[in-house]
Short mmCIF file of C-alpha atoms in Angstrom, two decimals:
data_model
loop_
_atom_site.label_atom_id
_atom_site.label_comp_id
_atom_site.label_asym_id
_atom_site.label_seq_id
_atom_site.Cartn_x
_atom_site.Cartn_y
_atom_site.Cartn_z
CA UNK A 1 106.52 -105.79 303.14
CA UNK A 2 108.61 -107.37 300.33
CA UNK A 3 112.07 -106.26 299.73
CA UNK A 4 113.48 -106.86 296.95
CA UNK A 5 117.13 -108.29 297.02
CA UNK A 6 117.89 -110.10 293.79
CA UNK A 7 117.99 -108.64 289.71
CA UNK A 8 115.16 -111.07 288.79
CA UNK A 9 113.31 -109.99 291.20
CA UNK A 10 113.47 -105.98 290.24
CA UNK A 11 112.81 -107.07 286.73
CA UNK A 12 109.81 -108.90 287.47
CA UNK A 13 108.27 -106.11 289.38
CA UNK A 14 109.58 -103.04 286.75
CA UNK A 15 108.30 -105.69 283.91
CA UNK A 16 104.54 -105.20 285.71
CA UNK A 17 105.20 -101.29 286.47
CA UNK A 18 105.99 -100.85 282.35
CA UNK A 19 102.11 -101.47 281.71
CA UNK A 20 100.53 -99.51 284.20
CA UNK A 21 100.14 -95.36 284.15
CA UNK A 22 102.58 -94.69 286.82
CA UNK A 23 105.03 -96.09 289.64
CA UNK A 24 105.94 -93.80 292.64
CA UNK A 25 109.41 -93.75 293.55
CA UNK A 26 111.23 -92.80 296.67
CA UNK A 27 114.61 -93.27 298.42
CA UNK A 28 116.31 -93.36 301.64
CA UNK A 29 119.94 -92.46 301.35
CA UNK A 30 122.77 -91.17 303.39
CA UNK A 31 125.37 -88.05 302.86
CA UNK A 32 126.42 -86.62 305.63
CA UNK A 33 130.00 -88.41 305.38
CA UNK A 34 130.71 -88.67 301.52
CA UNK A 35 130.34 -85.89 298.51
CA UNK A 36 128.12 -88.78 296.89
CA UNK A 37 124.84 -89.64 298.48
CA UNK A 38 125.12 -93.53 298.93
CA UNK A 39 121.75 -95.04 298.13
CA UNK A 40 120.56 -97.16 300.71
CA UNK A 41 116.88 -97.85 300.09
CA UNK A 42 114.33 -97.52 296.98
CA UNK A 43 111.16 -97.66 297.51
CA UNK A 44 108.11 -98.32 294.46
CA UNK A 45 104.66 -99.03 294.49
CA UNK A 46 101.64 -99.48 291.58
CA UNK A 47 98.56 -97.45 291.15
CA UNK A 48 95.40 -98.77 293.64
CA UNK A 49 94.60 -99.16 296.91
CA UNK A 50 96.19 -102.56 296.64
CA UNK A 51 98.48 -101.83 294.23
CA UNK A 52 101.71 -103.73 294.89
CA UNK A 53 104.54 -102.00 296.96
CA UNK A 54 107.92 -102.98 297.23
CA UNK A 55 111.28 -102.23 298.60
CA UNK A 56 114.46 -102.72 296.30
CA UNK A 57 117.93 -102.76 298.84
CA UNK A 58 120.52 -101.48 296.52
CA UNK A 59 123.11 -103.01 298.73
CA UNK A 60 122.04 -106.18 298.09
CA UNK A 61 125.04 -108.67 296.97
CA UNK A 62 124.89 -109.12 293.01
CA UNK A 63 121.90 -107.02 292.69
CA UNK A 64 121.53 -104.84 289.52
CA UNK A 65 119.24 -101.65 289.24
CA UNK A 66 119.43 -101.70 285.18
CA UNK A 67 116.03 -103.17 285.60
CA UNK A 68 115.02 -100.15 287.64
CA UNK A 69 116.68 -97.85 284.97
CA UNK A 70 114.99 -99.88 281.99
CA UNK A 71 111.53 -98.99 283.68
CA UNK A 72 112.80 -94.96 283.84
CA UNK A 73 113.39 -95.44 280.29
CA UNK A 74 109.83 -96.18 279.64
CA UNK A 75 108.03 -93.77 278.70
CA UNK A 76 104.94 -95.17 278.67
CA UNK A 77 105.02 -95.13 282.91
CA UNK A 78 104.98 -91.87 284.39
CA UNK A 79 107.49 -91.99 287.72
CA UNK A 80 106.40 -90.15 290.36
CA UNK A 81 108.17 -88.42 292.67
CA UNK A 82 107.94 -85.84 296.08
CA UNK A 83 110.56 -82.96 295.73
CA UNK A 84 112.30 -85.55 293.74
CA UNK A 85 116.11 -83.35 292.77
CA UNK A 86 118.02 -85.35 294.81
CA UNK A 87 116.71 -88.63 294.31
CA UNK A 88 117.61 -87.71 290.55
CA UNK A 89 121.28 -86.42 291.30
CA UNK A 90 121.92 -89.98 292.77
CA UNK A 91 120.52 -92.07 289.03
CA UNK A 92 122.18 -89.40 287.51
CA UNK A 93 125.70 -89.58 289.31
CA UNK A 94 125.14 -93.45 289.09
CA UNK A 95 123.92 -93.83 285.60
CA UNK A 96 123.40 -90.97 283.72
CA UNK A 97 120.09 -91.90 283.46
CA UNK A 98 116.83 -89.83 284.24
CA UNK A 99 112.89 -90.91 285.02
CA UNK A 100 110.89 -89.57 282.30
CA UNK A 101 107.90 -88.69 282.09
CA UNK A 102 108.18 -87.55 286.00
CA UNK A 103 105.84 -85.66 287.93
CA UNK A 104 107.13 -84.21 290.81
CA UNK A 105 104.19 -83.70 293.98
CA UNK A 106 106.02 -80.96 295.30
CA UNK A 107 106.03 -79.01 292.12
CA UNK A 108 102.47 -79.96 291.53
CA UNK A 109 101.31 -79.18 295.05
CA UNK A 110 103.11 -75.43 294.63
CA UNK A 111 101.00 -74.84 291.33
CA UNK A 112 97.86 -76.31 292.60
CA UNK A 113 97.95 -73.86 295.94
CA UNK A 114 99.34 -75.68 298.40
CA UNK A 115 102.11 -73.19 299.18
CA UNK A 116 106.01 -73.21 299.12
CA UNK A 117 108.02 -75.83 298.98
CA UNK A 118 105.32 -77.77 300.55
CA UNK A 119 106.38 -81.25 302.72
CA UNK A 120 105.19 -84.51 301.80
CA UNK A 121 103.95 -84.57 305.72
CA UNK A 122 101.66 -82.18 305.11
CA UNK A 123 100.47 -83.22 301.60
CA UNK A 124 99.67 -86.63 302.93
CA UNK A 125 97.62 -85.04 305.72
CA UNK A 126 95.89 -82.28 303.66
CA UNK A 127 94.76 -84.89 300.54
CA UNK A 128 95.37 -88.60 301.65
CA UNK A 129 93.63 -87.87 305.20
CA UNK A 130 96.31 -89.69 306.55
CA UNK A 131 98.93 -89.21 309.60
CA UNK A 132 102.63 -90.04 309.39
CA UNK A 133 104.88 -92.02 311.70
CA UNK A 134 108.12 -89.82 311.73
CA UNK A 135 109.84 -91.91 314.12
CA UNK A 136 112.22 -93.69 311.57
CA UNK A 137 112.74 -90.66 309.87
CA UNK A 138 116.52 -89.65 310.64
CA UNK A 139 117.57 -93.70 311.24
CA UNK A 140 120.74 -95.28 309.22
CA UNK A 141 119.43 -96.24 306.20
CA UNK A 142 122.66 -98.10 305.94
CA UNK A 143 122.70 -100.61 308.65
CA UNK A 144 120.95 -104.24 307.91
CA UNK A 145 118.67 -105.90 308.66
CA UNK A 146 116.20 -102.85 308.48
CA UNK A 147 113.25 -102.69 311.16
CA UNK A 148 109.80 -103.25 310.49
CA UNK A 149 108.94 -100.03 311.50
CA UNK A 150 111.80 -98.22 308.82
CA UNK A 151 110.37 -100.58 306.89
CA UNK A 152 106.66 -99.06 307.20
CA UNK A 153 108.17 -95.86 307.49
CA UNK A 154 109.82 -96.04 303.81
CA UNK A 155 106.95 -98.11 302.20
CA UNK A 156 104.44 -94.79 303.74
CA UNK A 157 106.72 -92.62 301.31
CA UNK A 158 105.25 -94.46 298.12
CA UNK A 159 101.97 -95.60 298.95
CA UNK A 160 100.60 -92.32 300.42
CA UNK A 161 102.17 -90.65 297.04
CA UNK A 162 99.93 -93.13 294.69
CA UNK A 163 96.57 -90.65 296.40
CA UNK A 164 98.27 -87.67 295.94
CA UNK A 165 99.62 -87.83 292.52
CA UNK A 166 96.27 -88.86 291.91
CA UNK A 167 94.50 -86.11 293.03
CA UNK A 168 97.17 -83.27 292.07
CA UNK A 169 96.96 -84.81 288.64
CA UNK A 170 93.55 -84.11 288.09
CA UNK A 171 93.52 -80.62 289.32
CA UNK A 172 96.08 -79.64 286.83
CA UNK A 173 94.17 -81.13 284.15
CA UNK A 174 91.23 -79.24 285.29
CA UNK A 175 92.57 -76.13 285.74
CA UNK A 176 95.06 -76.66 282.53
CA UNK A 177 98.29 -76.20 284.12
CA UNK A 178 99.77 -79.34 283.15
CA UNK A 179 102.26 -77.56 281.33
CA UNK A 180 103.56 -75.29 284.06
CA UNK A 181 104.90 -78.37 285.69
CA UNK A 182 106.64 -79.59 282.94
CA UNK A 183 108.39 -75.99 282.54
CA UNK A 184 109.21 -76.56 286.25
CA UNK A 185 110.58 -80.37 285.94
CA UNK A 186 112.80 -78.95 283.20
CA UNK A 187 115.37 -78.40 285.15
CA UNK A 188 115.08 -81.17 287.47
CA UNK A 189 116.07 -83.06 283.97
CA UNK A 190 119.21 -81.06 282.80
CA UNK A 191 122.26 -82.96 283.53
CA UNK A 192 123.52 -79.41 284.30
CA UNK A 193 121.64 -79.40 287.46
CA UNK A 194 123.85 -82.29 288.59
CA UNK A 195 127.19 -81.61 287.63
CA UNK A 196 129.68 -79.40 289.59
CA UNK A 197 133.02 -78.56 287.74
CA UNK A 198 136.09 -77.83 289.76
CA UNK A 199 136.92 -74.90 287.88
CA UNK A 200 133.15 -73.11 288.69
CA UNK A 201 133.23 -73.93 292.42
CA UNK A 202 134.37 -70.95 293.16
CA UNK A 203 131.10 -69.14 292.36
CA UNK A 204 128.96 -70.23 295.34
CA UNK A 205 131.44 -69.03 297.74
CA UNK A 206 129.80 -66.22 299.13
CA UNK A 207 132.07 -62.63 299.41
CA UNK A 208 131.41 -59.32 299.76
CA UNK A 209 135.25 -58.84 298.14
CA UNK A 210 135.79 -57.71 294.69
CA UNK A 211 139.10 -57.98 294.23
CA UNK A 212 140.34 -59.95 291.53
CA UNK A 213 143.34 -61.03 292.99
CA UNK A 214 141.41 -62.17 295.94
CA UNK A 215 139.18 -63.91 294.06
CA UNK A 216 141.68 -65.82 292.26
CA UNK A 217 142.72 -67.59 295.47
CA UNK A 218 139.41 -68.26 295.86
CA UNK A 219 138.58 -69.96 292.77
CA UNK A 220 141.78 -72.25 293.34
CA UNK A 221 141.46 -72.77 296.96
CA UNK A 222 137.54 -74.09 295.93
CA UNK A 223 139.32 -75.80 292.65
CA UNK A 224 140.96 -77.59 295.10
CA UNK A 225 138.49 -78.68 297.32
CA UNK A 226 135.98 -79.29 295.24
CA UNK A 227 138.73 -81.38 293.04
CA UNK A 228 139.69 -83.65 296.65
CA UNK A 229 136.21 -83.98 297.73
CA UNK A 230 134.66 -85.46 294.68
CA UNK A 231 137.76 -87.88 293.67
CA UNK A 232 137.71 -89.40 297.37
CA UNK A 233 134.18 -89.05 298.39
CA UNK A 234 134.03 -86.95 301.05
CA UNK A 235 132.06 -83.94 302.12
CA UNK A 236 133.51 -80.09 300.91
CA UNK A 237 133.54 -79.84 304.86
CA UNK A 238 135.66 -82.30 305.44
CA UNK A 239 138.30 -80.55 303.66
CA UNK A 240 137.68 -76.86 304.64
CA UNK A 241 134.66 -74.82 305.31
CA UNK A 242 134.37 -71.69 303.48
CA UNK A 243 135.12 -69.75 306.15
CA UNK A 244 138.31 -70.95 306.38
CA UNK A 245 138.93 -70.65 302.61
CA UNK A 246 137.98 -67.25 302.90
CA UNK A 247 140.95 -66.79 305.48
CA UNK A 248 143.58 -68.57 303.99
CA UNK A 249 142.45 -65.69 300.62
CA UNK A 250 143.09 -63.32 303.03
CA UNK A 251 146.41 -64.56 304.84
CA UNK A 252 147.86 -66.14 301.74
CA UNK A 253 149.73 -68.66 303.61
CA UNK A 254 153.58 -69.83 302.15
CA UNK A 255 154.59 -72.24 304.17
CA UNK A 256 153.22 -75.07 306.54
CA UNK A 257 154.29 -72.77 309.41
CA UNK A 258 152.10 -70.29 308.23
CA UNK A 259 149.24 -72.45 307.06
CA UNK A 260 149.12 -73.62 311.02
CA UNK A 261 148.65 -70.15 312.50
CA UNK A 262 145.16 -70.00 310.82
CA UNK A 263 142.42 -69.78 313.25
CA UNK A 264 139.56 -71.68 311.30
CA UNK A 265 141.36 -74.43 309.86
CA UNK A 266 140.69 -77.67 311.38
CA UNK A 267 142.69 -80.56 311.99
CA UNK A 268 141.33 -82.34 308.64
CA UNK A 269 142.72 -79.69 306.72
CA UNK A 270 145.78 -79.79 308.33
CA UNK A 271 146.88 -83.03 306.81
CA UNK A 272 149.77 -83.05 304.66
CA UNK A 273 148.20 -83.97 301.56
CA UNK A 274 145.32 -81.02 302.07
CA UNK A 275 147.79 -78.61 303.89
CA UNK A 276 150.12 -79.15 300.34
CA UNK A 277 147.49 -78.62 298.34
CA UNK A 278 146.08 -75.60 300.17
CA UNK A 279 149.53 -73.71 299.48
CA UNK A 280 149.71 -74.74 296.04
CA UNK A 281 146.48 -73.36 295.53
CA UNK A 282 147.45 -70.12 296.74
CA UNK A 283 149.97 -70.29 294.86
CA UNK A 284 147.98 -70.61 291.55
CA UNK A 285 146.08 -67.58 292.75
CA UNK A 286 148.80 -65.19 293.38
CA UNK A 287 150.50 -66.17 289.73
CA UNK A 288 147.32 -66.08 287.80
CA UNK A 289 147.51 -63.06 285.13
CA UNK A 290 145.47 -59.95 286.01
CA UNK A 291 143.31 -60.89 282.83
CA UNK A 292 142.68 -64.55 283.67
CA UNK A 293 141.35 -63.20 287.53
CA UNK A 294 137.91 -63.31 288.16
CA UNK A 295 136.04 -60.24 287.43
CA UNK A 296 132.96 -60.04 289.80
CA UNK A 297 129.33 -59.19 287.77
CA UNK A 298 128.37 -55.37 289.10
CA UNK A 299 125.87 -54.91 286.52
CA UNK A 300 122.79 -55.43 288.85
CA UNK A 301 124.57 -53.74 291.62
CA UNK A 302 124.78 -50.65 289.59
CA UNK A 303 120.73 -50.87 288.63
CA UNK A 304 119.05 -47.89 290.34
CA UNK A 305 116.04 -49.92 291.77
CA UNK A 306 112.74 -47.59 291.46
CA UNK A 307 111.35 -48.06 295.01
CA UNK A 308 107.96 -46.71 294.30
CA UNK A 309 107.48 -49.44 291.34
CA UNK A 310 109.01 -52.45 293.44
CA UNK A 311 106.45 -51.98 296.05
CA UNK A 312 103.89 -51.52 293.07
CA UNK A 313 105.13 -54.76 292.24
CA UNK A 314 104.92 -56.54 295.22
CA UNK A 315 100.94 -55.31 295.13
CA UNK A 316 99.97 -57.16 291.79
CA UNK A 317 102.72 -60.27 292.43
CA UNK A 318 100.34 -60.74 295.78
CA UNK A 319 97.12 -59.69 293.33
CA UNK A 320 98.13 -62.39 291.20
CA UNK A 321 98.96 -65.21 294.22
CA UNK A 322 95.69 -64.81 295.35
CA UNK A 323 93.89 -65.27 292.04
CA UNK A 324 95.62 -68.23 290.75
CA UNK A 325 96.25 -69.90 294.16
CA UNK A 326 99.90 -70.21 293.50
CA UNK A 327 102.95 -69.40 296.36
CA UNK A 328 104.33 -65.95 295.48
CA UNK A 329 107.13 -67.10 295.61
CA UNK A 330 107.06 -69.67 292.78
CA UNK A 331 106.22 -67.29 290.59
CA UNK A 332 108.54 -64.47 291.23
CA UNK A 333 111.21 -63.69 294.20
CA UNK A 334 111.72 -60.33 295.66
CA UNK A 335 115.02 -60.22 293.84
CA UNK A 336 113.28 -60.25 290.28
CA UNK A 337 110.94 -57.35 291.69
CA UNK A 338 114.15 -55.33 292.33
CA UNK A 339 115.36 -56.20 289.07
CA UNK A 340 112.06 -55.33 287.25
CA UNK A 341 111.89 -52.30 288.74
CA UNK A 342 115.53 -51.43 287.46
CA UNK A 343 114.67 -52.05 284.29
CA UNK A 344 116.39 -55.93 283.74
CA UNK A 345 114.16 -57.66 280.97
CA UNK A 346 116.08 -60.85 281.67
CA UNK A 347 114.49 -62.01 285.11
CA UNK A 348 112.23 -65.41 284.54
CA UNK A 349 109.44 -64.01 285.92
CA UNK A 350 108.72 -62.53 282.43
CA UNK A 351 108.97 -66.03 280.60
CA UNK A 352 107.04 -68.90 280.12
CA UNK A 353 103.92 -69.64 282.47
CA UNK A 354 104.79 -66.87 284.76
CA UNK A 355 105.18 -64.19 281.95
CA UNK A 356 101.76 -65.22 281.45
CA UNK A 357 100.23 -65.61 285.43
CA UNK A 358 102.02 -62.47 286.29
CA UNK A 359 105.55 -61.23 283.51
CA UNK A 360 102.83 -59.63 281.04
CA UNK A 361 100.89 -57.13 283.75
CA UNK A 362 104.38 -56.86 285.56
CA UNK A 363 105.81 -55.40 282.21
CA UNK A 364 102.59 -53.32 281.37
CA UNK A 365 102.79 -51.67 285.35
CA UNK A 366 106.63 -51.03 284.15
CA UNK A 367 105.28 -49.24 281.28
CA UNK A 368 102.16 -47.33 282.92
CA UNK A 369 99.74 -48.92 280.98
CA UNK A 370 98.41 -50.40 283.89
CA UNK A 371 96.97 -49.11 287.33
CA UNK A 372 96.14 -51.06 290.74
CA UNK A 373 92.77 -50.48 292.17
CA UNK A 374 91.60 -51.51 295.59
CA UNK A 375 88.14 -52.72 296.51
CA UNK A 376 87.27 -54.33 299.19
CA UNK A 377 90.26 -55.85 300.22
CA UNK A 378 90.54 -57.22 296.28
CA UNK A 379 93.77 -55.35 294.26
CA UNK A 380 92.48 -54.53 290.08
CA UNK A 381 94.34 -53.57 287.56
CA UNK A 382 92.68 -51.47 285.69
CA UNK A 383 94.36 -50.10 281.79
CA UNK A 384 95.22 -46.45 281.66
#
């Protein structure tokens, strides 16, 4: 079990990983006290049985990963991951650099039948006949000298991948969906997937409320956080939950002697430096200009859903699920049924490989071009 410690050393190994097909790639990392996940571990290993496997410890005195990011430049290597978005988000946030090509297992799995958001667990059970150890899973990746048996643990995450990327790849060449993955990784590859502004944290705060007065606090109270979080590297939650930003909306506190009668607050966001920000936020809400307040989308709240034609839906979604092999889910949600069958055109079931698997029919049903017909257990569609 070789760990890499030094720069030479990562070149060396990345310098052998540029001429073969692929290198898998995994990390261990921790987040649960920064806004940052702080890379603790990478893990690599090259194609065969005996392929060499290797751990890199990024907190390794004088060590550089440019190496490592030289190799994800390469595109003659394809890097291999297992549900591989926040492994990205951390070379992204570190270097603005991505792993191309990549081929992501989990995406592959999904595609090639193996369900939702499948694990790597069961993946390494189902097609590498293999059992994992789970006992180092939840350690601190952080603390040195690492075990022998996080050690194994870590090493398991790359080797076992080497079989299944292996065998995923060749069922998507044989069944020619090659190209729904790389629809899929698309967005695994947008910077936008990685970057949170300030200014559009306000958005996944969830609210029934629709005022836009309301919702102004909102957006600066999670400008705020968001703002604090990120430039000192801690968690959102260790600034306010969003329960408590939702009451201070609502009570629209003045004054530290108000701020302290709220009931959800904790003692982190008591602090003077949070507590003065907090009031200055609300602040900024109650002075923004009726025009510049948020203005909530209704549009797909006022679509009249067609009930009848959403469970239609639901028929040939499953129909098609079956047929291909792929989860329902990944092809369409229950929300883009609802939509459908309220007339939105926009939903992404209708585009790319899933306009094709499933968007084309689902438009034609729409239409009544279509019919479902049931035989023996088996859903048709039969023209009209």
């Amino acid at each position: 079990m070789h760990t890499i410690t030094t720069t030479e050393d990562l070149a060396r190994f990345c310098d052998v990983a540029k001429a073969q097909p692929y290198v898998t790639v995994d990390t261990e990392f921790l987040r649960e006290r920064t806004y940052y996940s702080k890379l603790c571990l990478i893990q690599l290993a090259l194609p065969g049985e005996k392929g060499e496997a290797v751990l890199v410890d990024p907190l390794s005195n004088g060590l550089s990963l440019e190496p490592l990011y030289d190799l994800f430049r390469h595109e003659g290597t394809v890097k291999v991951f297992h549900a591989a978005r926040q492994d990205l988000e951390i070379f992204f946030v570190d270097a603005k650099v991505f792993p191309v090509p990549l081929f992501d297992t989990q995406i592959a799995a999904m595609v090639c039948g193996f369900g939702d958001q499948v694990g790597y667990e069961t993946l390494v059970r189902k097609i590498a006949k293999q059992n994992l150890d789970k006992t180092s899973r939840f350690t601190d990746w952080s603390r040195r000298p690492l075990s022998d048996a996080q050690k194994t643990y870590a090493l398991a995450d790359v080797t076992h991948l080497r079989v299944i990327y292996e065998f995923l790849a060749r069922e998507l060449k044989r069944t020619g969906r090659e190209s729904w993955v790389v629809e899929e990784e698309a967005v695994l590859l947008d910077p936008e997937t990685y970057i949170t502004r300030p200014e559009e944290a306000w958005q996944r705060v969830k609210t029934r409320t629709t005022s836009g007065r309301f919702l102004a606090i909102v957006r600066e109270l999670a400008r705020f956080r968001e703002d604090y979080a990120q430039t000192r590297n801690v968690p959102r939650s260790r600034v306010f939950k969003d329960d408590a930003l939702l009451e201070l909306a609502s009570t629209k506190p003045a004054s530290q002697e108000e701020l302290g009668r709220s009931r959800l607050l904790l003692r982190e966001g008591r602090r003077p430096d949070i507590a003065e920000g907090i009031l200055a936020a609300v602040q900024a809400g109650l002075a923004a200009k009726p025009e510049d307040c948020p203005k909530p989308d209704t549009s797909r709240e006022q679509l009249q859903v067609d009930s009848a034609l959403a469970d239609l839906l639901r028929v040939l979604l499953k129909a098609k699920s079956e047929y291909t092999g792929v989860a329902q889910k990944l092809i369409a949600s229950t929300g883009d049924l609802d939509l459908l069958a309220a007339g939105d055109r926009s939903v992404p079931a209708l585009k790319g490989w899933r306009g094709e698997v499933f968007g084309s029919d689902a438009l034609r049903l729409c239409k009544g071009e279509i019919a479902l017909s049931a035989r023996g257990g088996a859903v048709r569609v039969v023209p009209v």
